[in-house]
Tab-separated table of C-alpha atoms and ligand atoms in Angstrom:
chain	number	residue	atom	x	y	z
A	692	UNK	CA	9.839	-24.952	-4.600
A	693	UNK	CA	7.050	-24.484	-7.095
A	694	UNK	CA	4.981	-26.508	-4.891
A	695	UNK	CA	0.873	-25.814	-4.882
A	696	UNK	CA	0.768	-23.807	-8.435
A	697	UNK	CA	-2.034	-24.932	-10.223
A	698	UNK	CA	-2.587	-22.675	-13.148
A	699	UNK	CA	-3.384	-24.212	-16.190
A	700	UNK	CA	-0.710	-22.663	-18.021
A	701	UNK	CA	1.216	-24.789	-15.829
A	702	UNK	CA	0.101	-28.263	-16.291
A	703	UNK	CA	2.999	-28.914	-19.004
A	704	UNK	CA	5.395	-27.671	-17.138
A	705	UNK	CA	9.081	-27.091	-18.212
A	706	UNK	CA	10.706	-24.161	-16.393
A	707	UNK	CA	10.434	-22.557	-13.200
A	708	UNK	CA	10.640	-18.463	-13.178
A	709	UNK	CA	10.157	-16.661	-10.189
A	710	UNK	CA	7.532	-14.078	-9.276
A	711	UNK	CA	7.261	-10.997	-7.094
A	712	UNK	CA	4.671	-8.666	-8.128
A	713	UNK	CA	4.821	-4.652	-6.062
A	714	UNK	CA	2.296	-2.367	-5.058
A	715	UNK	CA	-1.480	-2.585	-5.326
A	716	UNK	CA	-0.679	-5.483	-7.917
A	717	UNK	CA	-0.496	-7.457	-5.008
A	718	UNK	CA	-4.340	-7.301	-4.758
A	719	UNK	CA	-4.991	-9.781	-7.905
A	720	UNK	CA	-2.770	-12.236	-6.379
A	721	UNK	CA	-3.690	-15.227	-3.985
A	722	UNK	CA	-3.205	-14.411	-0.397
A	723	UNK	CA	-0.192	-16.385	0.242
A	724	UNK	CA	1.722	-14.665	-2.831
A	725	UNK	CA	0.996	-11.278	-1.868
A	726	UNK	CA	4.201	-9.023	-1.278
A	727	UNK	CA	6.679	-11.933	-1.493
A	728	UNK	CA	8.449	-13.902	-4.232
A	729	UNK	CA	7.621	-17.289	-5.168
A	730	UNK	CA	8.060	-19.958	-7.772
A	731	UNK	CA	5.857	-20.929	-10.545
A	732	UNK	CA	5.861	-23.296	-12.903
A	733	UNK	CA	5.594	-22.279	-16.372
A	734	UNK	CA	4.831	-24.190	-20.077
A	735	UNK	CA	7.521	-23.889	-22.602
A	736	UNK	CA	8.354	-20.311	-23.832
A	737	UNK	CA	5.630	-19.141	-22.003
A	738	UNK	CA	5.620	-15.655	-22.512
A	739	UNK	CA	5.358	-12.989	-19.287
A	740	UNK	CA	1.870	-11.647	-20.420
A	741	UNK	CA	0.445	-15.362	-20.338
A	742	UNK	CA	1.720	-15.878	-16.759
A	743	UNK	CA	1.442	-12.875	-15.241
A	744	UNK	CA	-2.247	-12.889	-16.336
A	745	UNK	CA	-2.561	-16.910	-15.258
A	746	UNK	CA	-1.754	-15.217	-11.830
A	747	UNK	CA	-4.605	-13.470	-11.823
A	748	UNK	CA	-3.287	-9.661	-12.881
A	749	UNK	CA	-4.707	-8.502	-16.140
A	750	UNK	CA	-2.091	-7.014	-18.317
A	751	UNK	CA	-3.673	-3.469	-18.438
A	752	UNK	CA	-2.449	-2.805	-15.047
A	753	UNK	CA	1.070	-3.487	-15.889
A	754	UNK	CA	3.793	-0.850	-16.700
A	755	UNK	CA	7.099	-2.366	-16.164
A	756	UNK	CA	8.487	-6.165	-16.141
A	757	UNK	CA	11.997	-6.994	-15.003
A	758	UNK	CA	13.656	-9.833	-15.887
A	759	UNK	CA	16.855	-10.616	-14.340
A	760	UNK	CA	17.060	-7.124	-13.668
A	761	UNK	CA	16.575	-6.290	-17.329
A	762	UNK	CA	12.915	-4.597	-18.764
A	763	UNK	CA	11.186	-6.677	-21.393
A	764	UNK	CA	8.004	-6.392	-23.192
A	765	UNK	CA	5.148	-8.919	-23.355
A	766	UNK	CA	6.223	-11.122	-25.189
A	767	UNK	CA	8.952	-12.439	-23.833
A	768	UNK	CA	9.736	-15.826	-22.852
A	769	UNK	CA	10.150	-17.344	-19.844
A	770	UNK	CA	12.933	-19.394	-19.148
A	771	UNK	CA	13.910	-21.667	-16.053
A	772	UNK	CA	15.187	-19.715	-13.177
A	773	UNK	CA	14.064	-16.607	-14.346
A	774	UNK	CA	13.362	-13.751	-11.864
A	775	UNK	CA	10.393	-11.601	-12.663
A	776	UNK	CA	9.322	-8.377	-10.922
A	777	UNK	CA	6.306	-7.060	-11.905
A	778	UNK	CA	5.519	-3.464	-11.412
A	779	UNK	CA	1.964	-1.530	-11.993
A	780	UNK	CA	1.719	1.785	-13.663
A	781	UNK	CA	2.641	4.811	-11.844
A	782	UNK	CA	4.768	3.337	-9.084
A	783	UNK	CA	6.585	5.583	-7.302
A	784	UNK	CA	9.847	5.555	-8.828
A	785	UNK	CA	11.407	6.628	-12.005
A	786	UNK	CA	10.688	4.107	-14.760
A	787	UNK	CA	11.383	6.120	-17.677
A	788	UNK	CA	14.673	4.947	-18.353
A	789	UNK	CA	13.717	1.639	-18.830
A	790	UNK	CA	11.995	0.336	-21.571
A	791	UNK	CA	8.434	-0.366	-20.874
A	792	UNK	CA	5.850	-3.582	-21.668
A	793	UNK	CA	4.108	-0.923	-24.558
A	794	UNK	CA	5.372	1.365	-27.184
A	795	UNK	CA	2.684	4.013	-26.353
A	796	UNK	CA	2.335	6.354	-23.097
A	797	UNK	CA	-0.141	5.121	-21.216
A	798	UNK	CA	-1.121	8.556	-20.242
A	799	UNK	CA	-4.269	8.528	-22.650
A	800	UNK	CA	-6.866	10.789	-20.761
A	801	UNK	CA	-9.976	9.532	-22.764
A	802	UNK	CA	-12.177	6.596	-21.337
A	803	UNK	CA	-14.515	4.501	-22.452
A	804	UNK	CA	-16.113	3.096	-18.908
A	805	UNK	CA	-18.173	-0.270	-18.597
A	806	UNK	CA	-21.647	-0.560	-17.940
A	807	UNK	CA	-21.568	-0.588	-14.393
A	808	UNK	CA	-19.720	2.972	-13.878
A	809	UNK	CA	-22.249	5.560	-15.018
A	810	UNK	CA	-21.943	7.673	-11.553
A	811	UNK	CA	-17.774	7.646	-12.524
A	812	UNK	CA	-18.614	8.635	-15.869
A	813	UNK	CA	-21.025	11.658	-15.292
A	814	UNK	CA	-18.046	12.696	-13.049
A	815	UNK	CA	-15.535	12.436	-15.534
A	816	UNK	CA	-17.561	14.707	-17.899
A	817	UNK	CA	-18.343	17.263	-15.364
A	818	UNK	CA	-14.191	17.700	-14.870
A	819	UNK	CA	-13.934	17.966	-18.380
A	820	UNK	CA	-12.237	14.440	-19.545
A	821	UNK	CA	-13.932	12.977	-22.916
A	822	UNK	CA	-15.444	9.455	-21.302
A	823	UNK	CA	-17.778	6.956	-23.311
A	824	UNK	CA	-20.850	5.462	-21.399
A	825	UNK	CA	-23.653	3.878	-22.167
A	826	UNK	CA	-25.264	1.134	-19.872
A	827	UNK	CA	-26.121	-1.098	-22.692
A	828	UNK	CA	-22.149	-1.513	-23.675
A	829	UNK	CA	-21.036	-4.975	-24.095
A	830	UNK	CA	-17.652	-6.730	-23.230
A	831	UNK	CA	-16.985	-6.624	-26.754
A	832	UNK	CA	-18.329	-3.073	-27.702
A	833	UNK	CA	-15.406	-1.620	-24.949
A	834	UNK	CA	-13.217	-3.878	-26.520
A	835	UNK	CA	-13.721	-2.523	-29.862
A	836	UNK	CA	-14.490	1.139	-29.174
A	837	UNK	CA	-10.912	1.557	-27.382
A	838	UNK	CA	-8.941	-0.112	-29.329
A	839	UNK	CA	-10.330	2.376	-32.472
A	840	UNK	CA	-10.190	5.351	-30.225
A	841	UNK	CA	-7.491	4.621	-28.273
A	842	UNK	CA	-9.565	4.950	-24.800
A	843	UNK	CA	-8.721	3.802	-21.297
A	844	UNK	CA	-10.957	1.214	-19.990
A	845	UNK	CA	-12.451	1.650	-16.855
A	846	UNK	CA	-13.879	-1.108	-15.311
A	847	UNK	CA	-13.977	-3.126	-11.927
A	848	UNK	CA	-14.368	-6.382	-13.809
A	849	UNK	CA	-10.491	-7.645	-14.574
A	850	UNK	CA	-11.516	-10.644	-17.298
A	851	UNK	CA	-12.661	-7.593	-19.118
A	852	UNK	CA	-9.370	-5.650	-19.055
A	853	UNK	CA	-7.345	-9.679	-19.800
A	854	UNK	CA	-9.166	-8.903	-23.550
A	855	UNK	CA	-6.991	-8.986	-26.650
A	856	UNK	CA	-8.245	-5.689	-27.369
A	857	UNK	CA	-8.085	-3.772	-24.400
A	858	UNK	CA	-4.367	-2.320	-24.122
A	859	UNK	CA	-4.755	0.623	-21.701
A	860	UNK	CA	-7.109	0.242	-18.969
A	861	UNK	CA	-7.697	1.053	-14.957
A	862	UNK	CA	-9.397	-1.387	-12.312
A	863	UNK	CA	-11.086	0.639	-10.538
A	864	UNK	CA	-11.199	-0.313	-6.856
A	865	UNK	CA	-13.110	2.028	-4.770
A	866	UNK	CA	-17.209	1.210	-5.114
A	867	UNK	CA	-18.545	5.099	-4.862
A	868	UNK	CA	-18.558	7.434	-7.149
A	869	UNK	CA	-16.642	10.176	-5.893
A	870	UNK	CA	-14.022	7.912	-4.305
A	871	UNK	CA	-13.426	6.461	-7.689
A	872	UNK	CA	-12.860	10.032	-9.717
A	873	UNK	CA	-10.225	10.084	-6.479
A	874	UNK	CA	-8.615	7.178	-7.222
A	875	UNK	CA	-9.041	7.522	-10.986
A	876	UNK	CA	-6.977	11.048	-10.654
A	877	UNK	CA	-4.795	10.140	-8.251
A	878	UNK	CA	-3.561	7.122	-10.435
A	879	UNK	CA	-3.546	9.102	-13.520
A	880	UNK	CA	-2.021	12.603	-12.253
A	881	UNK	CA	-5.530	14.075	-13.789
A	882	UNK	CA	-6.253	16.360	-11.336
A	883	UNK	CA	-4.362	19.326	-13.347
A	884	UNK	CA	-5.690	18.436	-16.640
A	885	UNK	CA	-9.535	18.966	-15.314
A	886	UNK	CA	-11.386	21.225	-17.157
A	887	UNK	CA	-14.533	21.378	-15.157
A	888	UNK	CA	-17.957	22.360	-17.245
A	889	UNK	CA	-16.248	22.010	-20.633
A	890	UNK	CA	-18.142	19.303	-21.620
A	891	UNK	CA	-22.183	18.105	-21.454
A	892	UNK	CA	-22.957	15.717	-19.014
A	893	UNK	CA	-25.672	13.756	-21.636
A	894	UNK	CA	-23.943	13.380	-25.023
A	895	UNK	CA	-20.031	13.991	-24.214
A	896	UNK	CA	-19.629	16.574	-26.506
A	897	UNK	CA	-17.509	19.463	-26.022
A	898	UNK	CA	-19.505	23.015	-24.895
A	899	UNK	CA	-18.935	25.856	-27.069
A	900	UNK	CA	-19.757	29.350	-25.973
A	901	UNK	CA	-22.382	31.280	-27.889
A	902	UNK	CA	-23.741	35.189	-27.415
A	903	UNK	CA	-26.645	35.429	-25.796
A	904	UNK	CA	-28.537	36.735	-28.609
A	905	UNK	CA	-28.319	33.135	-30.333
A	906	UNK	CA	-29.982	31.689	-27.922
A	907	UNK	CA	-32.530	34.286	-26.257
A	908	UNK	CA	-35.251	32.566	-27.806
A	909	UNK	CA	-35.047	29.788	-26.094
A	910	UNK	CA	-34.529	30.981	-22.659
A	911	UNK	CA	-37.136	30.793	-19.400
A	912	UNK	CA	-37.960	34.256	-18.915
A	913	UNK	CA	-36.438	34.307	-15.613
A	914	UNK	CA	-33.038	33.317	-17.365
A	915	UNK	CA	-32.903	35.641	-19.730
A	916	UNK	CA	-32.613	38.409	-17.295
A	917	UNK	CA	-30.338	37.092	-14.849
A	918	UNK	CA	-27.440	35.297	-17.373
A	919	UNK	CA	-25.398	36.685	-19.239
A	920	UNK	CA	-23.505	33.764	-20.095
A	921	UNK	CA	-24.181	30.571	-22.341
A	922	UNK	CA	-22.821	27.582	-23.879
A	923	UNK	CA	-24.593	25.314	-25.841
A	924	UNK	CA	-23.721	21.145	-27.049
A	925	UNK	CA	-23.313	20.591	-30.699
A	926	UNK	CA	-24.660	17.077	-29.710
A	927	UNK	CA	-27.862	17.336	-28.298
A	928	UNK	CA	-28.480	20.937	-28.555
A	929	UNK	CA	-28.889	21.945	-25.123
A	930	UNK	CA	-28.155	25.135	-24.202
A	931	UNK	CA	-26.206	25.715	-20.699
A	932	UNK	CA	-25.766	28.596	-17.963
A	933	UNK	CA	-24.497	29.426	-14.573
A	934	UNK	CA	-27.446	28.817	-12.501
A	935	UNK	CA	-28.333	27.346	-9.185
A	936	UNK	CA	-27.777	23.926	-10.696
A	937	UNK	CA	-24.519	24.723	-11.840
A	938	UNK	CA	-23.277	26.154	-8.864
A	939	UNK	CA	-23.965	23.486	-6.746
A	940	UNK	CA	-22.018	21.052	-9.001
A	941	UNK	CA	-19.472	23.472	-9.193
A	942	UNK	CA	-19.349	23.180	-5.295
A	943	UNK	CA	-19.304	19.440	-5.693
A	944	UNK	CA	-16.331	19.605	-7.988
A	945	UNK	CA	-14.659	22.035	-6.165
A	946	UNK	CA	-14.518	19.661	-3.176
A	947	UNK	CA	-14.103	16.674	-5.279
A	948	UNK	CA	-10.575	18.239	-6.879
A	949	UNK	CA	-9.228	19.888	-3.503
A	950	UNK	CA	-5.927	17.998	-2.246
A	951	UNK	CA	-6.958	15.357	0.227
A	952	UNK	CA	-6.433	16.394	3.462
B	763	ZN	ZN1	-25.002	17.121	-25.315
């Protein structure tokens, strides 16, 4: 029955475990294992990261594995006719009396994203969540920078979230901006920790409010008589106020964190 599995973990083959993998999991898969179980073959003590990751799933988007029933972590190994269901984070049922795959919440709500999400990131900051961009990053920068700071990943490329490194991290699906802060929140349960305009768009830094009299000086004339209130970023010293600007990314975000309809 393990018929047609060709991943190279399996090419010294001594036990056959099988698979079914739930939810949007499914989408890493090849088409003809999608929402089903089915056998693979796997080397000796292979362990359930290595396999479920030879199936095409990186590891980051895994919250629970079942074995026989029973949670394990990692590093387990596989033995023949073992049963493995594979759950992502954030599935719809209660998990938390089981023990998990990681010894830390996964519920981290700073990001480092890849070079590739910079519209995701600017919307990030502008609800408030501490995210790390920069469109020179390399593979191996992310890798390092969230492992240090303990940051979520963000990417839509999945070898990137199969590194050593890279313990918490979200494929993001959706290709527009917006749509991915949706699916970002949604996944996460972020919506009610967004803290919109807390934090500069540029440099990441967290705004701090300041009188207007420490910063008068450096107001357009126009400014100075219609505000009343400022913040300004330690980072790049730019100072910040409710203008037209502001209020039309407040609409934006406004509309971007009301409950789909
Ligand atoms: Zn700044």
């Amino acid at each position: 029955m393990a018929n047609g599995c060709t991943e190279p973990a399996c090419t010294t083959a001594t036990a056959t475990a099988t698979f079914r993998f739930y939810a949007e999991l499914n989408d890493f898969l090849a088409p003809q294992r999608r929402g089903r179980e089915f056998a693979c073959r796997c080397a000796r003590a292979a362990s359930a990261k290595h396999m479920i990751e030879a199936l095409g799933v990186p590891h980051t988007e895994v919250e629970l594995v079942l074995v026989d029933g029973e949670s394990v972590r990692f590093d387990h190994a596989l033995r023949d006719g073992d049963r493995v269901s594979v759950y992502p984070k954030f599935e719809a049922f209660d998990v938390t009396p089981l023990l998990r795959v990681r010894d830390r919440a996964l519920r981290e709500t700073r990001f480092v994203a890849d070079a590739h999400l910079g519209g995701l990131a600017h919307l990030l900051r502008m609800t408030g969540f501490d995210t790390l961009y920069d469109n020179g990053f390399r593979d191996d920068e992310i890798e390092r920078i969230a492992a240090a700071e303990g940051r979520i990943v963000l990417t839509r490329d999945r070898d990137l979230l199969k590194r050593r490194g890279v313990t918490h991290g979200c494929y993001v699906r959706a290709l527009r901006s917006e749509l991915q802060l949706r699916e970002v929140f949604d996944r996460l349960d972020l919506t009610g920790s967004a803290r919109p305009f807390t934090r500069c768009l540029s440099c990441n830094t967290p705004l701090r409010g300041v009188d207007k009299a420490q910063v008068v000086a450096r107001l357009p004339p126009g400014v100075r008589v219609r505000h009343e209130r400022f913040a300004v970023c330690d980072g790049c010293a730019r100072v910040f106020w409710e203008g037209s600007h502001w209020r039309r990314m407040r609409a934006r975000v406004d509309a971007l964190l009301a409950p789909a309809s």
